[in-house]
CSV table of C-alpha atoms in Angstrom, one decimal:
chain,number,residue,atom,x,y,z
A,1,MET,CA,0.0,0.0,0.0
A,2,SER,CA,1.4,3.4,-1.0
A,3,GLN,CA,1.9,6.2,1.5
A,4,ALA,CA,-0.6,8.3,-0.2
A,5,THR,CA,-3.2,5.6,0.1
A,6,ARG,CA,-2.4,5.1,3.8
A,7,VAL,CA,-2.8,8.8,4.4
A,8,ARG,CA,-6.2,8.9,2.6
A,9,GLN,CA,-7.4,5.9,4.7
A,10,GLU,CA,-6.2,7.5,7.9
A,11,ILE,CA,-7.9,10.8,7.2
A,12,GLN,CA,-11.1,9.0,6.3
A,13,ARG,CA,-11.0,7.0,9.5
A,14,PHE,CA,-10.6,10.1,11.7
A,15,LEU,CA,-13.2,12.1,9.7
A,16,ALA,CA,-15.7,9.5,11.0
A,17,ILE,CA,-15.3,10.9,14.5
A,18,GLU,CA,-18.7,11.9,15.9
A,19,PRO,CA,-19.6,15.3,17.3
A,20,VAL,CA,-19.5,15.8,21.1
A,21,GLN,CA,-21.8,18.2,22.9
A,22,VAL,CA,-20.3,20.9,25.2
A,23,ALA,CA,-22.0,21.8,28.4
A,24,GLU,CA,-21.4,23.2,31.9
A,25,LEU,CA,-23.0,22.0,35.1
A,26,GLU,CA,-23.2,23.9,38.4
A,27,LEU,CA,-23.4,21.4,41.3
A,28,ASP,CA,-24.1,24.0,44.0
A,29,ASP,CA,-27.0,26.4,44.6
A,30,GLY,CA,-29.6,23.9,43.4
A,31,GLY,CA,-27.7,22.9,40.3
A,32,ALA,CA,-28.0,24.1,36.7
A,33,LEU,CA,-27.1,22.7,33.3
A,34,ARG,CA,-26.3,25.0,30.4
A,35,PRO,CA,-24.9,24.4,26.9
A,36,GLY,CA,-21.5,25.7,26.0
A,37,PRO,CA,-21.3,29.1,24.3
A,38,GLY,CA,-23.2,29.0,21.0
A,39,SER,CA,-24.3,25.4,21.5
A,40,PRO,CA,-27.9,24.0,21.5
A,41,PRO,CA,-29.5,22.6,24.6
A,42,VAL,CA,-28.0,19.3,25.8
A,43,THR,CA,-29.7,16.1,24.5
A,44,HIS,CA,-28.8,12.4,24.3
A,45,GLY,CA,-25.3,11.4,23.2
A,46,GLU,CA,-21.7,12.2,24.2
A,47,VAL,CA,-21.2,15.3,26.4
A,48,PHE,CA,-18.0,17.1,27.2
A,49,LEU,CA,-18.9,18.6,30.6
A,50,LEU,CA,-17.4,21.4,32.6
A,51,VAL,CA,-18.3,21.0,36.3
A,52,ARG,CA,-18.5,24.1,38.5
A,53,ARG,CA,-18.9,24.5,42.2
A,54,GLY,CA,-20.0,27.9,43.4
A,55,GLY,CA,-19.5,29.2,39.9
A,56,ARG,CA,-15.9,28.1,39.8
A,57,PRO,CA,-14.5,25.5,37.3
A,58,VAL,CA,-13.4,22.3,39.1
A,59,ALA,CA,-13.2,19.6,36.5
A,60,THR,CA,-14.1,18.4,33.0
A,61,LEU,CA,-15.7,15.0,32.4
A,62,LEU,CA,-16.9,13.0,29.4
A,63,GLY,CA,-20.3,11.4,29.8
A,64,ARG,CA,-23.0,9.9,27.7
A,65,VAL,CA,-26.7,10.7,28.1
A,66,PRO,CA,-28.9,7.7,27.0
A,67,GLU,CA,-31.7,8.4,24.6
A,68,GLY,CA,-34.9,9.4,26.5
A,69,ALA,CA,-32.9,10.1,29.7
A,70,ASP,CA,-32.9,13.4,31.6
A,71,PRO,CA,-29.5,15.1,30.8
A,72,MET,CA,-29.5,17.0,34.1
A,73,ALA,CA,-30.0,13.9,36.2
A,74,VAL,CA,-27.5,11.8,34.3
A,75,LEU,CA,-24.8,14.4,34.2
A,76,THR,CA,-25.3,15.4,37.8
A,77,ALA,CA,-24.9,11.8,39.0
A,78,LEU,CA,-21.8,11.5,36.9
A,79,ALA,CA,-20.3,14.7,38.4
A,80,GLN,CA,-21.1,13.7,41.9
A,81,ARG,CA,-19.4,10.4,41.5
A,82,HIS,CA,-16.2,11.9,40.2
A,83,VAL,CA,-15.9,15.4,41.5
A,84,GLY,CA,-15.0,16.2,45.1
A,85,ALA,CA,-15.3,19.4,47.1
A,86,GLY,CA,-15.0,22.7,45.3
A,87,PRO,CA,-12.1,25.2,45.4
A,88,GLU,CA,-11.9,28.1,47.8
A,89,PRO,CA,-14.9,30.5,47.6
A,90,ALA,CA,-14.9,33.0,44.8
A,91,LEU,CA,-12.9,36.1,45.2
A,92,THR,CA,-14.8,38.9,46.9
A,93,GLY,CA,-13.7,42.4,47.8
A,94,VAL,CA,-10.2,41.7,46.3
A,95,THR,CA,-8.2,44.6,44.8
A,96,VAL,CA,-7.6,44.1,41.2
A,97,PRO,CA,-5.3,46.3,39.1
A,98,PHE,CA,-6.4,48.6,36.3
A,99,THR,CA,-6.1,46.3,33.2
A,100,SER,CA,-5.8,46.7,29.5
A,101,VAL,CA,-7.3,43.9,27.4
A,102,VAL,CA,-5.7,43.6,24.0
A,103,ILE,CA,-7.4,41.6,21.2
A,104,ALA,CA,-5.5,41.3,18.0
A,105,THR,CA,-7.7,40.4,15.0
A,106,ARG,CA,-7.7,40.2,11.2
A,107,GLU,CA,-10.8,40.0,9.1
A,108,ARG,CA,-13.0,38.1,11.5
A,109,ALA,CA,-15.5,40.7,12.6
A,110,ASP,CA,-18.2,38.2,13.3
A,111,ARG,CA,-16.1,36.3,15.7
A,112,LEU,CA,-14.7,39.5,17.2
A,113,ALA,CA,-18.2,40.7,18.1
A,114,HIS,CA,-18.8,37.7,20.3
A,115,ALA,CA,-15.5,38.1,22.0
A,116,LEU,CA,-16.1,41.8,22.6
A,117,ASP,CA,-19.6,41.1,24.0
A,118,SER,CA,-18.1,38.7,26.5
A,119,MET,CA,-15.4,41.3,27.4
A,120,LEU,CA,-18.0,43.9,28.1
A,121,ALA,CA,-19.8,41.5,30.5
A,122,GLN,CA,-16.8,41.1,32.7
A,123,ASP,CA,-17.2,41.8,36.4
A,124,HIS,CA,-13.7,43.4,36.7
A,125,PRO,CA,-14.2,47.0,38.0
A,126,ASP,CA,-11.5,48.8,36.1
A,127,PHE,CA,-10.4,47.9,32.6
A,128,GLU,CA,-10.1,49.1,29.0
A,129,ILE,CA,-10.3,47.1,25.8
A,130,VAL,CA,-7.9,47.7,22.8
A,131,VAL,CA,-8.6,46.1,19.5
A,132,VAL,CA,-5.6,45.8,17.2
A,133,ASP,CA,-6.5,45.4,13.5
A,134,ASN,CA,-3.6,43.6,12.0
A,135,ALA,CA,-2.8,44.2,8.4
A,136,PRO,CA,-6.4,44.7,7.4
A,137,VAL,CA,-7.6,44.3,3.9
A,138,THR,CA,-11.1,45.6,4.5
A,139,ASP,CA,-12.7,48.1,6.9
A,140,ALA,CA,-15.0,45.5,8.5
A,141,THR,CA,-13.3,45.5,11.9
A,142,ARG,CA,-13.0,49.3,12.1
A,143,VAL,CA,-16.7,49.7,11.1
A,144,LEU,CA,-17.8,47.1,13.7
A,145,VAL,CA,-15.9,48.8,16.5
A,146,GLU,CA,-16.9,52.3,15.6
A,147,ARG,CA,-20.6,51.4,15.1
A,148,LYS,CA,-21.2,49.1,18.0
A,149,TYR,CA,-18.4,49.5,20.6
A,150,ALA,CA,-16.9,52.9,20.1
A,151,GLU,CA,-17.7,54.1,23.7
A,152,ARG,CA,-15.9,51.1,25.3
A,153,VAL,CA,-13.3,49.9,22.8
A,154,ARG,CA,-10.2,51.6,21.4
A,155,TYR,CA,-9.3,50.7,17.8
A,156,VAL,CA,-5.8,50.8,16.5
A,157,THR,CA,-4.2,49.4,13.4
A,158,GLU,CA,-0.9,47.7,12.8
A,159,PRO,CA,0.0,47.4,9.1
A,160,VAL,CA,2.8,44.8,9.5
A,161,PRO,CA,1.3,41.3,9.6
A,162,GLY,CA,2.1,39.1,12.6
A,163,LEU,CA,0.5,38.4,16.0
A,164,ALA,CA,3.5,39.4,18.0
A,165,VAL,CA,3.8,42.7,16.1
A,166,ALA,CA,0.1,43.3,16.8
A,167,HIS,CA,0.5,42.5,20.4
A,168,ASN,CA,3.4,44.8,20.8
A,169,THR,CA,1.3,47.6,19.2
A,170,GLY,CA,-1.4,46.8,21.8
A,171,LEU,CA,1.1,46.9,24.6
A,172,ALA,CA,2.3,50.3,23.4
A,173,SER,CA,-1.3,51.6,23.5
A,174,ALA,CA,-2.1,50.0,26.8
A,175,ARG,CA,-2.7,52.2,29.8
A,176,GLY,CA,-3.2,49.5,32.4
A,177,ASP,CA,-0.9,48.3,35.1
A,178,VAL,CA,-1.6,44.8,33.8
A,179,VAL,CA,-2.1,43.9,30.1
A,180,ALA,CA,-4.2,40.9,29.3
A,181,PHE,CA,-4.2,39.2,25.9
A,182,THR,CA,-6.9,37.0,24.3
A,183,ASP,CA,-8.0,36.1,20.8
A,184,ASP,CA,-10.9,37.1,18.7
A,185,ASP,CA,-12.3,33.5,18.6
A,186,VAL,CA,-12.9,33.2,22.4
A,187,VAL,CA,-15.9,33.8,24.7
A,188,ALA,CA,-14.7,34.8,28.2
A,189,ASP,CA,-16.3,33.7,31.4
A,190,PRO,CA,-17.7,36.8,33.2
A,191,ARG,CA,-15.1,36.4,36.0
A,192,TRP,CA,-12.2,35.7,33.6
A,193,LEU,CA,-10.5,39.1,33.9
A,194,THR,CA,-10.9,39.4,37.7
A,195,GLU,CA,-9.5,35.9,38.3
A,196,LEU,CA,-6.7,36.4,35.8
A,197,THR,CA,-5.5,39.7,37.3
A,198,ALA,CA,-6.1,39.3,41.0
A,199,PRO,CA,-2.8,37.3,41.5
A,200,PHE,CA,-0.9,40.4,40.5
A,201,ALA,CA,-2.2,42.3,43.5
A,202,ALA,CA,-1.4,39.4,45.8
A,203,ASP,CA,2.2,38.9,44.5
A,204,PRO,CA,4.4,41.8,43.7
A,205,GLY,CA,7.0,39.5,42.1
A,206,LEU,CA,4.5,38.1,39.6
A,207,GLY,CA,5.2,38.9,36.0
A,208,CYS,CA,2.7,36.7,34.2
A,209,ALA,CA,-0.5,34.9,34.7
A,210,THR,CA,-2.3,32.4,32.5
A,211,GLY,CA,-5.7,30.7,32.7
A,212,LEU,CA,-7.9,27.8,31.5
A,213,ILE,CA,-9.0,27.4,27.9
A,214,LEU,CA,-11.8,25.0,27.0
A,215,PRO,CA,-13.5,24.2,23.7
A,216,ALA,CA,-16.6,26.2,22.9
A,217,ARG,CA,-17.8,23.6,20.4
A,218,LEU,CA,-16.8,20.0,19.5
A,219,ARG,CA,-19.0,19.6,16.5
A,220,THR,CA,-16.4,18.6,13.8
A,221,PRO,CA,-13.9,15.7,13.8
A,222,ALA,CA,-11.0,18.2,13.7
A,223,GLN,CA,-12.3,19.9,16.9
A,224,VAL,CA,-12.8,16.7,18.7
A,225,LEU,CA,-9.4,15.3,17.7
A,226,LEU,CA,-7.6,18.5,18.8
A,227,GLU,CA,-9.3,18.5,22.2
A,228,SER,CA,-8.6,14.7,22.5
A,229,HIS,CA,-4.9,15.5,22.0
A,230,GLY,CA,-4.9,17.7,25.0
A,231,GLY,CA,-6.4,21.0,23.6
A,232,PHE,CA,-5.2,24.1,25.3
A,233,ALA,CA,-6.2,23.4,28.8
A,234,LYS,CA,-3.6,22.9,31.6
A,235,GLY,CA,-5.8,21.3,34.2
A,236,PHE,CA,-7.6,22.4,37.3
A,237,THR,CA,-4.7,22.8,39.8
A,238,PRO,CA,-3.4,26.3,40.4
A,239,ARG,CA,0.4,26.5,40.1
A,240,THR,CA,3.1,29.2,40.5
A,241,TYR,CA,6.4,28.8,38.6
A,242,ASP,CA,9.3,30.5,40.3
A,243,PRO,CA,12.7,30.7,38.6
A,244,ALA,CA,14.3,31.0,42.0
A,245,GLU,CA,12.9,27.6,42.9
A,246,PRO,CA,12.7,25.5,39.6
A,247,PRO,CA,10.0,22.8,39.9
A,248,ALA,CA,11.5,19.4,40.5
A,249,ASP,CA,8.9,17.8,38.3
A,250,GLU,CA,9.9,20.0,35.3
A,251,PRO,CA,13.4,19.1,34.4
A,252,LEU,CA,13.2,21.1,31.2
A,253,PHE,CA,12.1,24.3,33.0
A,254,PRO,CA,11.7,27.0,31.7
A,255,PHE,CA,11.9,25.8,28.1
A,256,THR,CA,8.8,23.7,28.0
A,257,ALA,CA,6.8,26.9,28.0
A,258,GLY,CA,3.7,25.2,26.5
A,259,ARG,CA,3.0,23.8,29.9
A,260,PHE,CA,2.5,27.3,31.4
A,261,GLY,CA,-0.4,28.4,29.3
A,262,SER,CA,-1.4,29.7,25.9
A,263,GLY,CA,-1.7,33.1,24.2
A,264,ALA,CA,-5.5,33.1,24.1
A,265,ASN,CA,-5.5,33.5,27.9
A,266,MET,CA,-2.5,35.4,29.4
A,267,ALA,CA,-1.7,38.6,31.2
A,268,PHE,CA,1.5,40.4,32.1
A,269,ARG,CA,2.5,43.1,34.4
A,270,SER,CA,2.9,45.9,31.8
A,271,GLY,CA,6.2,47.3,33.1
A,272,VAL,CA,7.7,43.8,33.2
A,273,LEU,CA,6.7,42.9,29.7
A,274,ARG,CA,8.0,46.3,28.4
A,275,ALA,CA,11.2,45.8,30.3
A,276,VAL,CA,11.9,42.5,28.4
A,277,GLY,CA,11.1,44.2,25.1
A,278,GLY,CA,7.6,42.7,24.6
A,279,PHE,CA,7.2,39.8,22.2
A,280,ASP,CA,9.7,39.0,19.5
A,281,PRO,CA,8.0,40.5,16.4
A,282,ALA,CA,9.5,37.8,14.2
A,283,THR,CA,7.4,35.1,15.9
A,284,GLY,CA,3.7,34.3,15.9
A,285,ALA,CA,0.9,33.5,13.6
A,286,GLY,CA,1.1,35.7,10.4
A,287,THR,CA,4.9,35.4,10.2
A,288,LEU,CA,7.2,32.9,8.6
A,289,ALA,CA,7.9,31.6,12.1
A,290,ARG,CA,4.2,30.4,12.3
A,291,GLY,CA,3.9,30.7,16.1
A,292,GLY,CA,5.7,30.7,19.4
A,293,ASP,CA,5.1,34.4,20.4
A,294,ASP,CA,3.3,33.5,23.6
A,295,LEU,CA,5.9,31.0,24.7
A,296,TYR,CA,8.7,33.5,24.0
A,297,GLY,CA,7.0,36.0,26.3
A,298,PHE,CA,6.6,33.4,29.1
A,299,VAL,CA,10.3,32.4,29.1
A,300,ARG,CA,11.6,36.0,28.8
A,301,VAL,CA,9.6,37.0,31.9
A,302,LEU,CA,10.7,33.9,33.8
A,303,ALA,CA,14.3,34.5,32.7
A,304,GLN,CA,14.2,37.9,34.3
A,305,GLY,CA,13.4,36.4,37.6
A,306,HIS,CA,9.6,37.0,37.7
A,307,ARG,CA,7.1,34.4,38.7
A,308,LEU,CA,4.3,33.0,36.5
A,309,HIS,CA,1.0,31.8,37.9
A,310,TYR,CA,-1.5,29.5,36.3
A,311,THR,CA,-5.1,29.7,37.5
A,312,PRO,CA,-7.9,27.5,36.3
A,313,GLN,CA,-10.5,30.0,37.6
A,314,ALA,CA,-9.7,32.4,34.7
A,315,LEU,CA,-11.7,30.7,32.0
A,316,VAL,CA,-12.2,31.4,28.3
A,317,TRP,CA,-14.0,29.2,25.8
A,318,HIS,CA,-12.1,28.8,22.5
A,319,HIS,CA,-13.6,28.1,19.1
A,320,HIS,CA,-11.2,25.5,17.7
A,321,ARG,CA,-10.6,25.3,14.0
A,322,GLU,CA,-13.2,23.2,12.1
A,323,THR,CA,-11.6,21.3,9.2
A,324,TRP,CA,-9.0,18.6,8.7
A,325,GLN,CA,-7.0,21.1,6.6
A,326,ASP,CA,-7.1,23.6,9.5
A,327,LEU,CA,-5.8,20.8,11.8
A,328,GLU,CA,-2.9,20.0,9.4
A,329,THR,CA,-2.0,23.7,9.3
A,330,GLN,CA,-2.2,23.9,13.1
A,331,ALA,CA,-0.1,20.8,13.6
A,332,TYR,CA,2.7,22.2,11.4
A,333,GLY,CA,2.4,25.6,13.0
A,334,TYR,CA,2.7,24.2,16.5
A,335,GLY,CA,5.9,22.4,15.6
A,336,ALA,CA,7.3,25.4,13.8
A,337,GLY,CA,6.3,27.8,16.6
A,338,LEU,CA,8.0,25.5,19.2
A,339,THR,CA,11.4,25.6,17.7
A,340,ALA,CA,11.0,29.2,16.4
A,341,TYR,CA,10.5,30.5,19.9
A,342,LEU,CA,13.5,28.5,21.2
A,343,THR,CA,15.6,30.0,18.4
A,344,ALA,CA,14.3,33.5,19.3
A,345,ILE,CA,15.1,33.0,23.0
A,346,LEU,CA,18.7,32.0,22.2
A,347,VAL,CA,19.2,34.7,19.6
A,348,ASN,CA,17.9,37.4,21.9
A,349,ARG,CA,19.1,36.0,25.2
A,350,PRO,CA,22.3,34.1,24.4
A,351,ALA,CA,23.1,33.8,28.2
A,352,LEU,CA,20.5,31.0,28.3
A,353,LEU,CA,22.4,28.8,25.8
A,354,PRO,CA,24.3,26.8,28.5
A,355,ALA,CA,21.1,26.0,30.3
A,356,PHE,CA,19.4,25.1,27.0
A,357,LEU,CA,22.2,22.8,25.9
A,358,ALA,CA,22.2,21.0,29.3
A,359,ARG,CA,18.5,20.2,28.8
A,360,LEU,CA,18.7,19.3,25.1
A,361,PRO,CA,18.8,15.5,25.4
A,362,ARG,CA,15.7,15.4,27.5
A,363,GLY,CA,14.2,18.1,25.3
A,364,LEU,CA,14.5,15.9,22.2
A,365,ALA,CA,12.9,13.0,24.1
A,366,HIS,CA,10.1,15.4,25.1
A,367,ALA,CA,9.6,16.4,21.5
A,368,ARG,CA,9.3,12.8,20.4
A,369,THR,CA,6.6,12.3,23.0
A,370,LEU,CA,4.7,15.4,21.9
A,371,THR,CA,4.6,14.2,18.3
A,372,ALA,CA,4.2,10.5,18.9
A,373,VAL,CA,1.8,8.6,16.6
A,374,ARG,CA,-1.0,6.9,18.6
A,375,ASP,CA,-3.1,4.5,16.7
A,376,ALA,CA,-6.5,3.3,18.0
A,377,GLU,CA,-8.7,0.4,16.9
A,378,ASP,CA,-11.7,2.6,17.3
A,379,ALA,CA,-11.0,6.0,15.8
A,380,ALA,CA,-13.9,7.7,17.6
A,381,GLY,CA,-11.6,9.2,20.2
A,382,ALA,CA,-13.2,11.7,22.5
A,383,PRO,CA,-11.8,14.3,24.9
A,384,GLY,CA,-10.4,13.0,28.1
A,385,GLY,CA,-8.0,14.0,30.8
A,386,HIS,CA,-5.9,17.0,30.0
A,387,ASP,CA,-2.2,16.3,29.4
A,388,ASP,CA,-3.2,12.6,28.9
A,389,ARG,CA,-1.4,11.6,25.7
A,390,GLY,CA,-3.2,8.3,25.3
A,391,HIS,CA,-5.7,9.4,22.7
A,392,PRO,CA,-5.4,8.8,18.9
A,393,TRP,CA,-3.1,11.1,17.0
A,394,PRO,CA,-2.8,10.4,13.3
A,395,ARG,CA,0.5,9.7,11.6
A,396,ARG,CA,-0.1,12.5,9.2
A,397,LEU,CA,-0.4,15.1,11.9
A,398,SER,CA,2.6,13.7,13.8
A,399,ARG,CA,4.7,14.0,10.6
A,400,LEU,CA,3.6,17.6,10.1
A,401,GLN,CA,4.5,18.5,13.6
A,402,ARG,CA,8.0,17.1,13.2
A,403,GLN,CA,8.4,18.8,9.8
A,404,GLY,CA,7.3,22.0,11.5
A,405,MET,CA,9.9,21.6,14.2
A,406,ALA,CA,12.6,21.2,11.6
A,407,TYR,CA,11.4,24.3,9.8
A,408,GLY,CA,11.0,26.5,12.8
A,409,PRO,CA,14.5,27.9,13.2
A,410,VAL,CA,14.7,28.7,9.4
A,411,GLY,CA,11.3,30.3,9.5
A,412,TYR,CA,12.2,32.5,12.4
A,413,LEU,CA,15.4,33.7,10.7
A,414,ARG,CA,13.5,34.4,7.5
A,415,ALA,CA,10.8,36.2,9.5
A,416,ARG,CA,13.6,38.4,11.0
A,417,ARG,CA,14.8,39.4,7.6
A,418,THR,CA,11.3,40.1,6.3
A,419,LEU,CA,10.6,42.2,9.3
A,420,ARG,CA,13.8,44.1,9.0
A,421,ALA,CA,13.1,44.9,5.4
A,422,ALA,CA,9.6,46.1,6.4
A,423,LEU,CA,11.0,48.4,9.1
A,424,VAL,CA,13.6,49.8,6.7
A,425,SER,CA,10.9,50.6,4.2
A,426,GLY,CA,8.9,52.4,6.9
A,427,ALA,CA,5.9,50.0,6.7
A,428,SER,CA,5.8,49.2,10.4
A,429,GLY,CA,5.1,52.7,11.7
A,430,SER,CA,5.5,52.9,15.4
A,431,SER,CA,5.3,49.1,16.0
A,432,GLY,CA,8.9,48.5,15.4
A,433,ALA,CA,9.8,50.6,18.4
A,434,SER,CA,7.5,48.7,20.6
A,435,GLY,CA,8.4,45.4,19.1
A,436,ALA,CA,10.7,43.6,21.0
A,437,SER,CA,13.7,41.7,21.6
A,438,GLY,CA,16.7,43.1,20.2
A,439,ASP,CA,16.4,43.9,16.6
A,440,ALA,CA,14.5,41.6,15.1
A,441,ARG,CA,4.9,36.9,18.1
């Protein structure tokens, strides 16, 4: 059998994965079952369930509601069997810093509207919203902001394409003591911003905070497969990473930055992020590096001696990409972004090279684990425990991740050259000054 035939059969097998409903269940205060953002009411079939206690996320479970059964009764019984006591009570009366929320976007006004609506529903008492329109080709984003959100949202443009460049432009425009970043394809929980930024008031040495990312929908095979592979979530245990006390269970610290969080749900102390130069503008989606901008930011902040805190109470719902082609692009981009950000770190912070080389053998083993092929007799894999790498992962996607890893350093260096040419020609405007790391997310 030829390789092309095997690939076609593999793709067809995974395209047979059935949709999974997304819902959230509150166990306290009499209980309540709600569908995930933009999802229909829960019915029979597979359900990916977020369990809350006192409004706070405590676990995700996969359950099945039999046909004709009451979804509330079935899922409540499931949650009560598997979920223990809830976390500490929700924050009340806590001081939170004035915060700037930056959303970089490009030609997705419909998605952006949902994200902005969820931002305006936040219970945080003191924040602003900055939308950065990155290399726009139409005026759709500007028109949306000016017509519907002008009183609450500031609109700025960044002509140079690239997520890190756009984030640096947002950072330059931000007035907040803390700057939070999220994407245009998320819906934020009403307490997201409060939970994400409160740790900065409690810990003066904190430089960065990240939060929980769950799937808004699992209606296509690609969405189910991505979430089955681990998605973006980092579990339900709060954790603080301190460079002064490297975690014993993280031998690759701080270079396995993907374990700290993701760019759709992150915040930085503004002065700290500016002090390290912001994000490397030659990294990130929209550049030849393909990604890695968020990971770069995490490591630069940790390398300067600041702590990073992950809190599962700061929740956003993410709209995963929908098609197999999207998933192929994403797999390649993840691989490229990983090695591109590592290249950026070493180029811009060469003092980290000895520590990186000391961790290289274990790092290569870790990379093989991340990209391992996992076959399954039954291809109908469904989301399970986060960071559980036991779910099916097609050979095609594994191969693309590894090809991306091989390409990442080359892509980063090419992106630097492209950016330098754009700066010389004057196309970047003021973003080059705010863009980061040496000279060129």
